[in-house]
Amino acid sequence: MNMFAVVILLACGSESPSESTNDDPSTTPVDSATPASDDSTMTAVDTGPPTDSVRDTATIPPCDPLPPGTLHDQVLMHAGKERIYTLHVPEGLDCHAPVLVDLHGAYGGPDPEKAYVLDEALAAADDLGFVLLRPRGLPLQRYGQQWYYWNVANELAENADFLDALAQTVASDGPRWVMGYSSGADLTGWMLSRHRGWDAYGLVAGASWSTHTWEAFGGDGPPLYTAMGSRDDLASHDTMLAELDDAEHPRDQRFIDTGAGGHRLDRIHYERAIPWFRDGSRPVRAPTSPGWTSTPVSDAPLLAIDPTSVEGSLRLADAVGNIWVDGAAIARGNGPINAVCGDLAAGFGLLRPLPSGGALPIGAIGYAYAHHLACTDGEALAVGADVYTSADGGLSWEVAERGSAAYGEWYGVAVTAETAAAVGQYNRIAVRRVDGAETSWHDTVITPFQERWLYGVAIDPVADPATGQQTVWAVGEDGWVGRSLDDDRFVEVTRLGDLPLYAVAAHDGRVAVAGHDGGVWVSDDGETFSAYPIDTGAVTALSFADGELLATGSDGAVWRRPL
């Protein structure tokens, strides 16, 4: 490995930064281009389980504190280039503090290292006690403007060498962790495949893993945290997980944080990755509530329940493209299937299951990806970059509701003969009501405008006696649950925890919602919710059927609870 000389920018006992931030880009560059010998002082990889790599604090000698503060637009000269980064040192850390190098996603604007939930990353560093380094990727002219990436093929090694040098600018002998989002996750995965010597790796919503050639781990390997939602429109990371198996990376060193979200970096990724990196800690889930029974179906997470399934013939879909009927896989798709309805399934395009057991692509929609779909007699609706409608069983599609760059993508859709609704990024909800011969869509953006993404939507088929309309329910990030009023304004009904909710079902005034870490809640009056958790990674689909509540999730089982 080509290592670099250690450059100390924060020396123990030196003066603190005079200001909490520094946006002056003229900071004197530091040159890191001098090769070091193989006797690098970089912390060696601990190849045992995370719980075995915890430091015995009783044997660690005390050392001077690190000067706290936040410095933007710092410059490190590397390979003849000025590499920009942000540095944040929380109060109370010393020179044994862990260091996280946190890589942004592809970004088409200035200061990419300050984008993508930087405030949340800074807060996580303060709360969890680590030094944060947020470097800037290399520029690339694309789409008529300058973008910043980490995963351009001929720059992977250069970027990885830069990160080695950057981590050593912090005067700490603590563990070095690297975590990336999207384009940054691609580089992090490449570094893991090449055994670059970091103490832990985090990959959130990566794009493409197929270009990696993995060096064998031989049954040992560093801790790995991965998170990719099934509604992510770039890729499934099943390929990477299979490659890790082939390379003999130990499964007990992986925290696979499953969910049904989109291409998203959020505060929870820091809150869950850092304890795993530090000592192997995972979130403590509630035990399964009494009353649930389960039936195993798939080795992969189950993501969808077909609401049109006929009695005694339950149709399901999973995270690796299988469609299941009565416990048997009848079709194979490409990547996760988030919704199935009759002969149609959504996830990485639309699929029509065939009696032969194959799957016929009907045509990609959105960004070559369909996140979700719903159907009723005579119409199917699918969502991706737009809301699409089909009147011929999915053979042809047209735009029903135009999306926009300002609002982003749609993630969930529901439809009855009288009402249709779609939800998506940035608190966006669109509703269509049938009023006589008139049918029209209108957007409802919940105020105040927020970054919250909405994932699940359901329509109660029984009209509310007070309004004479079918009530639309929606769920999303931060445990948010909302419902429509008579004028289709949406109000927050409650917050159920602070983790994402993915699924909602409604019937005759009863509502059920579910999400991350197996959370399930049911309300008989639409106001007060009772918890009925399932001990699984995420519950991603719900349905009321035959006096039962059905749920599916990360363990690949169908869960049933009598109402």
Coordinates of C-alpha atoms in Angstrom, one line a residue:
M1 CA 0.0 0.0 0.0
N2 CA 1.4 3.4 -0.9
M3 CA 1.4 5.3 2.4
F4 CA 2.0 9.0 3.0
A5 CA 3.9 11.0 5.6
V6 CA 1.9 11.9 8.6
V7 CA 1.0 15.6 8.7
I8 CA -0.2 16.9 12.0
L9 CA -2.7 19.8 11.6
L10 CA -4.1 19.4 15.1
A11 CA -1.3 18.9 17.5
C12 CA -2.2 17.9 21.1
G13 CA -1.8 20.9 23.3
S14 CA -1.8 23.5 20.5
E15 CA -4.2 26.4 20.5
S16 CA -7.8 26.0 19.6
P17 CA -9.2 27.4 16.4
S18 CA -10.0 31.1 17.1
E19 CA -13.5 30.7 15.4
S20 CA -15.9 27.9 15.3
T21 CA -16.0 28.0 11.5
N22 CA -13.6 29.2 8.8
D23 CA -14.8 29.7 5.3
D24 CA -11.6 31.2 4.0
P25 CA -10.5 29.2 1.0
S26 CA -7.1 30.7 1.0
T27 CA -5.9 28.5 3.9
T28 CA -2.3 27.5 3.3
P29 CA -2.2 24.1 1.6
V30 CA -0.3 21.2 3.3
D31 CA 1.6 18.9 1.0
S32 CA 1.0 15.2 1.6
A33 CA 2.7 13.9 -1.5
T34 CA 6.0 12.6 0.1
P35 CA 5.9 8.8 0.2
A36 CA 6.4 7.2 3.6
S37 CA 8.1 4.0 4.4
D38 CA 6.1 0.8 5.1
D39 CA 6.5 1.5 8.8
S40 CA 3.4 3.8 8.7
T41 CA 1.9 4.9 11.9
M42 CA -1.6 4.3 10.5
T43 CA -3.7 2.1 12.8
A44 CA -3.7 -1.5 11.7
V45 CA -6.9 -3.3 10.8
D46 CA -8.4 -5.4 13.6
T47 CA -9.8 -8.4 11.8
G48 CA -11.6 -9.8 14.8
P49 CA -15.3 -9.2 15.6
P50 CA -16.1 -5.6 16.6
T51 CA -16.6 -6.6 20.2
D52 CA -13.1 -7.9 20.3
S53 CA -11.6 -4.7 19.0
V54 CA -12.8 -2.5 21.8
R55 CA -9.9 -0.8 23.5
D56 CA -9.1 -1.7 27.1
T57 CA -9.3 1.9 28.4
A58 CA -7.6 1.0 31.6
T59 CA -4.4 0.4 29.8
I60 CA -4.5 3.4 27.5
P61 CA -2.2 6.2 28.8
P62 CA -3.8 9.6 29.1
C63 CA -3.0 12.2 26.5
D64 CA -3.7 15.9 25.7
P65 CA -7.1 16.9 24.5
L66 CA -7.7 17.8 20.8
P67 CA -8.5 21.4 20.2
P68 CA -12.2 21.6 19.5
G69 CA -13.8 23.5 16.6
T70 CA -15.1 23.4 13.0
L71 CA -12.9 24.4 10.1
H72 CA -14.3 24.6 6.6
D73 CA -12.4 25.0 3.3
Q74 CA -9.2 23.4 4.6
V75 CA -6.7 22.4 1.9
L76 CA -4.4 19.4 1.7
M77 CA -2.1 19.2 -1.2
H78 CA -2.1 15.7 -2.7
A79 CA -0.8 14.4 -6.0
G80 CA -0.3 18.0 -7.1
K81 CA -3.9 19.0 -6.4
E82 CA -5.6 21.1 -3.8
R83 CA -8.0 18.8 -1.9
I84 CA -10.6 20.5 0.1
Y85 CA -12.2 19.3 3.3
T86 CA -14.2 20.2 6.4
L87 CA -12.8 19.3 9.9
H88 CA -14.9 19.1 13.0
V89 CA -13.5 18.2 16.5
P90 CA -16.1 18.0 19.2
E91 CA -15.4 19.2 22.8
G92 CA -13.8 16.8 25.1
L93 CA -11.9 14.5 22.7
D94 CA -8.3 13.5 23.2
C95 CA -5.6 12.0 21.0
H96 CA -7.2 8.5 21.3
A97 CA -10.4 9.7 19.6
P98 CA -11.8 7.8 16.6
V99 CA -11.7 9.6 13.3
L100 CA -14.5 9.2 10.7
V101 CA -13.8 10.2 7.1
D102 CA -17.3 10.8 5.6
L103 CA -17.7 10.9 1.8
H104 CA -20.5 12.9 0.1
G105 CA -22.5 11.7 -2.8
A106 CA -22.3 13.0 -6.4
Y107 CA -23.1 16.7 -6.3
G108 CA -23.6 19.3 -9.0
G109 CA -22.9 22.5 -7.1
P110 CA -20.4 24.3 -5.0
D111 CA -19.1 22.9 -1.7
P112 CA -20.3 19.3 -1.9
E113 CA -18.7 18.4 1.4
K114 CA -21.1 20.8 3.1
A115 CA -24.2 19.2 1.4
Y116 CA -25.9 16.0 2.3
V117 CA -26.9 16.4 6.0
L118 CA -23.7 18.0 7.2
D119 CA -25.5 19.4 10.2
E120 CA -26.7 16.0 11.2
A121 CA -23.2 14.6 10.8
L122 CA -21.8 17.4 13.0
A123 CA -24.4 16.6 15.6
A124 CA -23.6 12.9 15.5
A125 CA -19.9 13.7 16.0
D126 CA -20.8 15.7 19.1
D127 CA -23.2 13.2 20.5
L128 CA -21.1 10.0 19.7
G129 CA -17.7 11.4 20.2
F130 CA -15.6 11.2 17.1
V131 CA -13.6 13.5 14.8
L132 CA -15.4 14.2 11.6
L133 CA -13.5 14.8 8.3
R134 CA -15.7 15.7 5.3
P135 CA -13.5 15.9 2.1
R136 CA -14.5 17.0 -1.3
G137 CA -14.4 14.7 -4.3
L138 CA -12.7 15.5 -7.6
P139 CA -14.5 17.7 -10.2
L140 CA -16.0 16.4 -13.4
Q141 CA -17.8 18.4 -16.1
R142 CA -21.2 16.8 -16.7
Y143 CA -24.7 17.9 -17.7
G144 CA -23.3 21.3 -18.5
Q145 CA -21.9 22.0 -15.1
Q146 CA -19.2 21.0 -12.7
W147 CA -20.0 17.9 -10.6
Y148 CA -18.0 16.3 -7.8
Y149 CA -17.5 12.5 -7.6
W150 CA -15.6 9.9 -5.7
N151 CA -16.1 6.9 -8.0
V152 CA -14.6 7.8 -11.4
A153 CA -12.8 4.6 -12.4
N154 CA -9.3 6.1 -13.1
E155 CA -9.4 8.2 -9.9
L156 CA -10.3 5.5 -7.4
A157 CA -6.7 4.8 -6.3
E158 CA -5.8 8.5 -6.1
N159 CA -8.8 9.2 -4.0
A160 CA -8.1 6.3 -1.7
D161 CA -4.5 7.5 -1.2
F162 CA -5.8 11.0 -0.5
L163 CA -8.1 9.6 2.2
D164 CA -5.2 7.7 3.8
A165 CA -3.2 11.0 4.0
L166 CA -6.2 13.0 5.2
A167 CA -7.0 10.7 8.1
Q168 CA -3.4 11.0 9.3
T169 CA -3.6 14.8 9.6
V170 CA -5.5 14.4 12.8
A171 CA -3.3 13.9 15.9
S172 CA -5.1 10.8 17.1
D173 CA -4.0 7.2 17.4
G174 CA -7.6 6.1 17.6
P175 CA -9.4 4.0 15.0
R176 CA -9.9 5.3 11.5
W177 CA -13.3 4.7 10.0
V178 CA -14.5 5.6 6.5
M179 CA -18.1 5.9 5.4
G180 CA -19.6 7.0 2.1
Y181 CA -22.9 7.9 0.6
S182 CA -23.8 7.1 -3.1
S183 CA -20.7 8.0 -5.1
G184 CA -18.8 8.0 -1.9
A185 CA -20.0 4.6 -1.0
D186 CA -18.7 3.3 -4.3
L187 CA -15.2 4.4 -3.3
T188 CA -15.6 3.0 0.2
G189 CA -16.6 -0.4 -1.3
W190 CA -13.6 -0.3 -3.6
M191 CA -11.4 0.5 -0.7
L192 CA -12.8 -2.5 1.2
S193 CA -12.4 -4.8 -1.8
R194 CA -8.7 -3.8 -1.9
H195 CA -8.1 -4.2 1.9
R196 CA -7.0 -0.5 2.3
G197 CA -6.4 -0.9 6.0
W198 CA -9.2 1.0 7.6
D199 CA -10.7 -0.1 10.9
A200 CA -14.3 -0.1 9.7
Y201 CA -16.2 0.7 6.5
G202 CA -19.7 2.2 6.0
L203 CA -21.6 2.1 2.7
V204 CA -24.9 4.0 2.4
A205 CA -26.9 3.9 -0.8
G206 CA -24.1 3.0 -3.1
A207 CA -24.6 2.9 -6.9
S208 CA -22.6 0.2 -8.7
W209 CA -20.6 -2.7 -7.2
S210 CA -20.1 -4.8 -10.3
T211 CA -16.7 -3.3 -11.2
H212 CA -15.1 -4.5 -7.9
T213 CA -12.6 -7.3 -7.9
W214 CA -12.4 -8.5 -4.4
E215 CA -9.2 -9.6 -2.7
A216 CA -10.0 -12.6 -0.5
F217 CA -10.5 -12.0 3.2
G218 CA -9.8 -15.6 4.2
G219 CA -12.6 -15.5 6.9
D220 CA -11.3 -12.4 8.5
G221 CA -12.3 -8.8 7.8
P222 CA -13.1 -5.4 9.2
P223 CA -16.6 -4.4 10.5
L224 CA -18.9 -3.3 7.7
Y225 CA -22.1 -1.2 7.9
T226 CA -24.4 -1.1 4.9
A227 CA -27.7 0.6 4.3
M228 CA -29.7 0.7 1.1
G229 CA -33.4 1.1 0.9
S230 CA -35.5 -1.0 -1.5
R231 CA -36.8 2.2 -3.1
D232 CA -33.3 3.3 -4.0
D233 CA -33.4 4.0 -7.7
L234 CA -29.7 3.3 -8.4
A235 CA -29.0 -0.3 -7.4
S236 CA -29.5 -3.1 -5.0
H237 CA -26.6 -4.1 -2.9
D238 CA -27.4 -7.8 -3.1
T239 CA -24.6 -8.1 -5.7
M240 CA -22.0 -6.7 -3.3
L241 CA -23.2 -8.9 -0.4
A242 CA -22.8 -12.0 -2.7
E243 CA -19.3 -10.8 -3.7
L244 CA -18.4 -10.4 0.0
D245 CA -19.5 -14.0 0.6
D246 CA -17.3 -15.1 -2.3
A247 CA -14.4 -13.2 -0.9
E248 CA -14.9 -14.8 2.5
H249 CA -15.7 -11.7 4.4
P250 CA -17.3 -12.9 7.7
R251 CA -21.0 -12.4 7.9
D252 CA -20.8 -11.6 11.7
Q253 CA -18.7 -8.6 10.8
R254 CA -21.6 -7.1 8.8
F255 CA -24.5 -4.9 10.0
I256 CA -27.0 -5.0 7.0
D257 CA -29.4 -2.2 8.0
T258 CA -32.4 -3.2 5.8
G259 CA -35.3 -0.8 5.0
A260 CA -37.6 0.4 2.3
G261 CA -36.4 3.9 1.9
G262 CA -35.0 5.8 -1.1
H263 CA -31.6 7.0 -2.1
R264 CA -31.0 8.8 1.1
L265 CA -28.4 9.7 3.7
D266 CA -29.9 10.5 7.1
R267 CA -28.9 11.0 10.7
I268 CA -29.9 7.5 11.6
H269 CA -27.1 6.1 9.5
Y270 CA -24.5 7.8 11.8
E271 CA -26.4 6.8 14.9
R272 CA -26.4 3.2 13.9
A273 CA -23.0 2.9 12.1
I274 CA -20.8 4.5 14.8
P275 CA -21.7 2.2 17.7
W276 CA -21.2 -0.8 15.3
F277 CA -17.8 0.5 14.4
R278 CA -16.8 1.2 18.0
D279 CA -17.8 -1.9 19.8
G280 CA -20.2 -4.0 17.7
S281 CA -23.4 -2.6 19.2
R282 CA -26.6 -2.8 17.3
P283 CA -30.0 -1.1 18.1
V284 CA -32.0 -3.0 20.7
R285 CA -35.3 -4.0 19.1
A286 CA -38.4 -4.6 21.1
P287 CA -39.4 -8.3 21.4
T288 CA -42.3 -9.6 19.3
S289 CA -45.6 -8.7 20.8
P290 CA -47.8 -11.6 21.9
G291 CA -50.5 -12.5 19.3
W292 CA -48.3 -12.6 16.2
T293 CA -47.6 -15.8 14.3
S294 CA -45.2 -16.2 11.4
T295 CA -44.8 -18.4 8.3
P296 CA -41.3 -18.4 6.7
V297 CA -41.5 -17.8 2.9
S298 CA -38.2 -16.4 1.5
D299 CA -34.6 -16.2 2.4
A300 CA -34.6 -12.6 1.4
P301 CA -36.7 -9.8 2.9
L302 CA -40.3 -9.7 1.9
L303 CA -41.3 -6.3 0.6
A304 CA -44.9 -6.5 -0.7
I305 CA -48.3 -8.1 -0.2
D306 CA -50.7 -8.1 -3.2
P307 CA -53.9 -6.5 -1.9
T308 CA -55.8 -8.1 -4.8
S309 CA -54.8 -11.7 -3.7
V310 CA -57.7 -14.0 -3.8
E311 CA -58.7 -15.7 -0.6
G312 CA -56.4 -18.7 0.0
S313 CA -53.8 -17.6 -2.6
L314 CA -51.5 -15.0 -1.1
R315 CA -49.2 -13.2 -3.5
L316 CA -45.9 -11.7 -2.2
A317 CA -42.7 -10.2 -3.5
D318 CA -39.2 -10.1 -2.1
A319 CA -36.0 -8.1 -2.2
V320 CA -34.2 -10.2 -4.8
G321 CA -37.0 -10.2 -7.4
N322 CA -39.0 -13.3 -6.5
I323 CA -42.8 -13.3 -6.7
W324 CA -44.4 -15.8 -4.4
V325 CA -47.8 -17.4 -4.6
D326 CA -48.9 -19.8 -1.9
G327 CA -45.3 -20.2 -0.7
A328 CA -43.8 -21.0 -4.1
A329 CA -41.7 -18.6 -6.2
I330 CA -43.3 -18.2 -9.7
A331 CA -41.2 -15.4 -11.2
R332 CA -37.8 -13.9 -10.9
G333 CA -37.1 -10.2 -11.5
N334 CA -34.2 -7.8 -11.2
G335 CA -33.6 -6.4 -7.7
P336 CA -36.2 -5.6 -5.1
I337 CA -39.9 -5.7 -5.8
N338 CA -41.7 -3.1 -3.6
A339 CA -45.3 -3.8 -4.9
V340 CA -47.2 -6.5 -6.6
C341 CA -50.7 -6.2 -8.0
G342 CA -52.3 -8.9 -10.1
D343 CA -49.9 -9.5 -13.0
L344 CA -47.7 -6.5 -12.4
A345 CA -44.8 -5.8 -10.0
A346 CA -42.8 -2.7 -9.4
G347 CA -39.1 -2.5 -8.7
F348 CA -36.3 -1.9 -11.2
G349 CA -39.0 -1.5 -14.0
L350 CA -42.3 -3.3 -14.4
L351 CA -42.6 -7.1 -14.6
R352 CA -45.4 -9.4 -15.7
P353 CA -45.1 -12.9 -14.2
L354 CA -45.5 -15.6 -16.7
P355 CA -46.8 -19.2 -16.1
S356 CA -43.4 -20.5 -17.2
G357 CA -41.8 -18.9 -14.2
G358 CA -40.0 -16.2 -16.2
A359 CA -40.5 -12.5 -16.1
L360 CA -41.2 -10.3 -19.1
P361 CA -40.0 -6.7 -18.9
I362 CA -42.8 -4.4 -19.9
G363 CA -40.8 -1.3 -20.1
A364 CA -38.8 0.9 -17.7
I365 CA -40.4 4.0 -16.3
G366 CA -39.1 6.8 -14.2
Y367 CA -35.3 6.6 -14.0
A368 CA -35.4 3.1 -15.4
Y369 CA -37.1 2.2 -12.1
A370 CA -40.6 1.9 -10.7
H371 CA -40.8 2.3 -7.0
H372 CA -44.3 1.3 -6.3
L373 CA -47.7 0.5 -8.0
A374 CA -51.3 0.0 -7.2
C375 CA -54.3 -1.2 -9.2
T376 CA -58.1 -1.4 -9.3
D377 CA -60.5 -2.6 -11.9
G378 CA -59.5 -1.0 -15.3
E379 CA -56.5 1.0 -14.1
A380 CA -53.0 0.5 -12.8
L381 CA -50.9 3.3 -11.3
A382 CA -47.1 3.2 -11.0
V383 CA -44.7 5.8 -9.5
G384 CA -41.1 6.7 -10.1
A385 CA -40.0 10.0 -11.5
D386 CA -43.7 10.6 -12.3
V387 CA -47.0 9.1 -11.6
Y388 CA -48.0 6.8 -14.5
T389 CA -51.3 5.3 -15.5
S390 CA -52.2 2.2 -17.6
A391 CA -55.6 1.1 -18.8
D392 CA -54.4 -2.1 -20.6
G393 CA -52.9 -4.1 -17.8
G394 CA -49.5 -2.5 -18.0
L395 CA -48.8 -2.9 -21.8
S396 CA -48.6 0.8 -22.2
W397 CA -48.2 3.8 -19.9
E398 CA -48.7 7.5 -19.9
V399 CA -47.9 10.2 -17.4
A400 CA -50.8 10.9 -15.0
E401 CA -49.0 13.5 -12.8
R402 CA -45.9 15.2 -13.8
G403 CA -43.0 15.2 -11.3
S404 CA -40.5 18.0 -11.1
A405 CA -36.9 18.5 -10.2
A406 CA -38.0 20.7 -7.3
Y407 CA -40.0 17.9 -5.7
G408 CA -38.0 14.8 -6.6
E409 CA -39.4 11.3 -6.9
W410 CA -42.6 9.5 -5.9
Y411 CA -42.3 6.5 -3.6
G412 CA -45.8 5.2 -2.9
V413 CA -49.2 5.0 -4.6
A414 CA -52.7 3.8 -3.8
V415 CA -55.9 3.7 -5.8
T416 CA -59.6 2.9 -5.5
A417 CA -62.4 3.5 -7.9
E418 CA -63.1 6.9 -6.3
T419 CA -59.6 8.1 -5.1
A420 CA -55.9 7.9 -6.0
A421 CA -53.0 9.2 -4.0
A422 CA -49.2 9.3 -4.4
V423 CA -46.5 10.3 -1.9
G424 CA -42.8 11.0 -2.3
Q425 CA -39.8 13.2 -1.5
Y426 CA -40.0 16.5 0.5
N427 CA -43.4 15.8 2.1
R428 CA -45.1 15.7 -1.3
I429 CA -48.6 14.2 -1.6
A430 CA -50.8 14.3 -4.7
V431 CA -54.5 13.3 -4.6
R432 CA -57.0 12.5 -7.4
R433 CA -60.7 12.5 -6.6
V434 CA -63.4 11.3 -9.0
D435 CA -66.2 13.8 -9.0
G436 CA -68.9 12.7 -11.4
A437 CA -67.3 12.7 -14.9
E438 CA -64.4 14.9 -13.7
T439 CA -61.1 13.5 -12.6
S440 CA -58.2 15.7 -11.6
W441 CA -54.9 15.4 -9.6
H442 CA -53.8 18.1 -7.3
D443 CA -50.6 18.5 -5.2
T444 CA -50.7 18.9 -1.5
V445 CA -47.3 19.9 0.1
I446 CA -47.6 19.8 3.9
T447 CA -46.5 23.0 5.4
P448 CA -44.1 24.0 6.7
F449 CA -42.0 22.6 3.9
Q450 CA -39.5 20.0 5.2
E451 CA -36.9 17.6 4.0
R452 CA -39.0 14.6 5.2
W453 CA -39.6 11.9 2.7
L454 CA -42.9 10.0 2.6
Y455 CA -42.9 6.3 1.7
G456 CA -46.3 4.7 2.4
V457 CA -49.9 5.7 1.4
A458 CA -53.2 4.0 1.8
I459 CA -56.8 4.8 1.1
D460 CA -59.6 3.7 3.5
P461 CA -62.2 2.2 1.1
V462 CA -65.0 3.0 3.5
A463 CA -65.9 6.7 3.3
D464 CA -65.6 8.8 6.5
P465 CA -69.2 9.6 7.6
A466 CA -68.1 13.1 8.6
T467 CA -66.6 14.1 5.2
G468 CA -68.3 11.7 2.8
Q469 CA -64.8 11.0 1.3
Q470 CA -62.3 8.2 1.5
T471 CA -59.6 9.1 3.9
V472 CA -56.0 9.1 2.6
W473 CA -53.3 8.1 5.1
A474 CA -49.5 8.7 4.6
V475 CA -46.4 7.7 6.5
G476 CA -42.7 8.6 6.2
E477 CA -39.5 9.6 7.9
D478 CA -39.2 10.5 11.6
G479 CA -42.2 8.3 12.5
W480 CA -44.6 10.7 10.8
V481 CA -48.2 9.7 10.3
G482 CA -50.7 12.0 8.5
R483 CA -54.2 12.0 7.1
S484 CA -56.3 14.0 4.7
L485 CA -59.1 16.3 5.6
D486 CA -62.2 17.0 3.6
D487 CA -60.4 19.5 1.4
D488 CA -57.4 17.2 1.0
R489 CA -55.3 19.3 3.2
F490 CA -53.0 16.9 5.2
V491 CA -52.5 17.1 9.0
E492 CA -50.0 15.3 11.2
V493 CA -51.9 12.8 13.4
T494 CA -48.9 11.6 15.4
R495 CA -45.2 10.8 15.5
L496 CA -44.4 7.2 16.4
G497 CA -40.8 7.1 17.4
D498 CA -38.2 8.8 15.2
L499 CA -37.4 6.1 12.7
P500 CA -38.8 5.8 9.2
L501 CA -42.2 4.3 8.6
Y502 CA -42.7 2.5 5.3
A503 CA -46.1 0.9 5.3
V504 CA -49.7 1.8 6.1
A505 CA -53.0 0.0 5.7
A506 CA -56.5 1.4 6.4
H507 CA -60.0 -0.1 6.5
D508 CA -63.3 1.2 8.0
G509 CA -61.6 3.6 10.3
R510 CA -58.9 1.2 11.5
V511 CA -55.3 2.1 10.6
A512 CA -52.0 0.2 10.9
V513 CA -48.5 1.6 10.2
A514 CA -45.1 0.0 10.3
G515 CA -41.4 0.7 9.7
H516 CA -37.8 0.3 10.7
D517 CA -36.7 -2.1 13.5
G518 CA -40.0 -4.0 13.4
G519 CA -42.2 -1.2 14.6
V520 CA -46.0 -1.9 14.1
W521 CA -48.8 0.3 15.5
V522 CA -52.6 -0.1 15.1
S523 CA -55.3 2.4 15.8
D524 CA -59.0 1.6 15.9
D525 CA -60.1 5.3 15.9
G526 CA -57.4 7.0 13.7
E527 CA -56.1 8.9 16.7
T528 CA -54.7 6.6 19.4
F529 CA -52.1 4.1 18.3
S530 CA -51.0 0.9 20.2
A531 CA -47.7 -0.8 19.6
Y532 CA -47.4 -4.4 18.4
P533 CA -43.7 -4.8 17.4
I534 CA -42.1 -7.6 15.5
D535 CA -38.5 -8.6 16.2
T536 CA -37.3 -8.0 12.6
G537 CA -35.1 -5.5 10.8
A538 CA -38.0 -3.6 9.1
V539 CA -41.7 -4.2 8.4
T540 CA -42.3 -3.1 4.9
A541 CA -45.8 -4.1 3.9
L542 CA -49.2 -4.4 5.7
S543 CA -52.7 -5.6 4.7
F544 CA -56.0 -6.1 6.4
A545 CA -57.5 -9.5 5.3
D546 CA -60.1 -11.9 6.7
G547 CA -60.1 -10.5 10.2
E548 CA -56.3 -10.4 10.4
L549 CA -53.5 -7.9 10.0
L550 CA -50.8 -9.3 7.7
A551 CA -47.2 -8.0 7.8
T552 CA -44.0 -8.8 6.0
G553 CA -40.4 -7.7 6.6
S554 CA -36.7 -8.4 6.7
D555 CA -36.9 -11.9 8.0
G556 CA -38.7 -13.2 4.9
A557 CA -41.8 -14.3 6.8
V558 CA -45.5 -13.5 6.7
W559 CA -46.7 -12.4 10.1
R560 CA -50.4 -12.6 11.1
R561 CA -52.2 -11.0 14.0
P562 CA -56.0 -11.4 14.7
L563 CA -57.9 -8.1 14.9

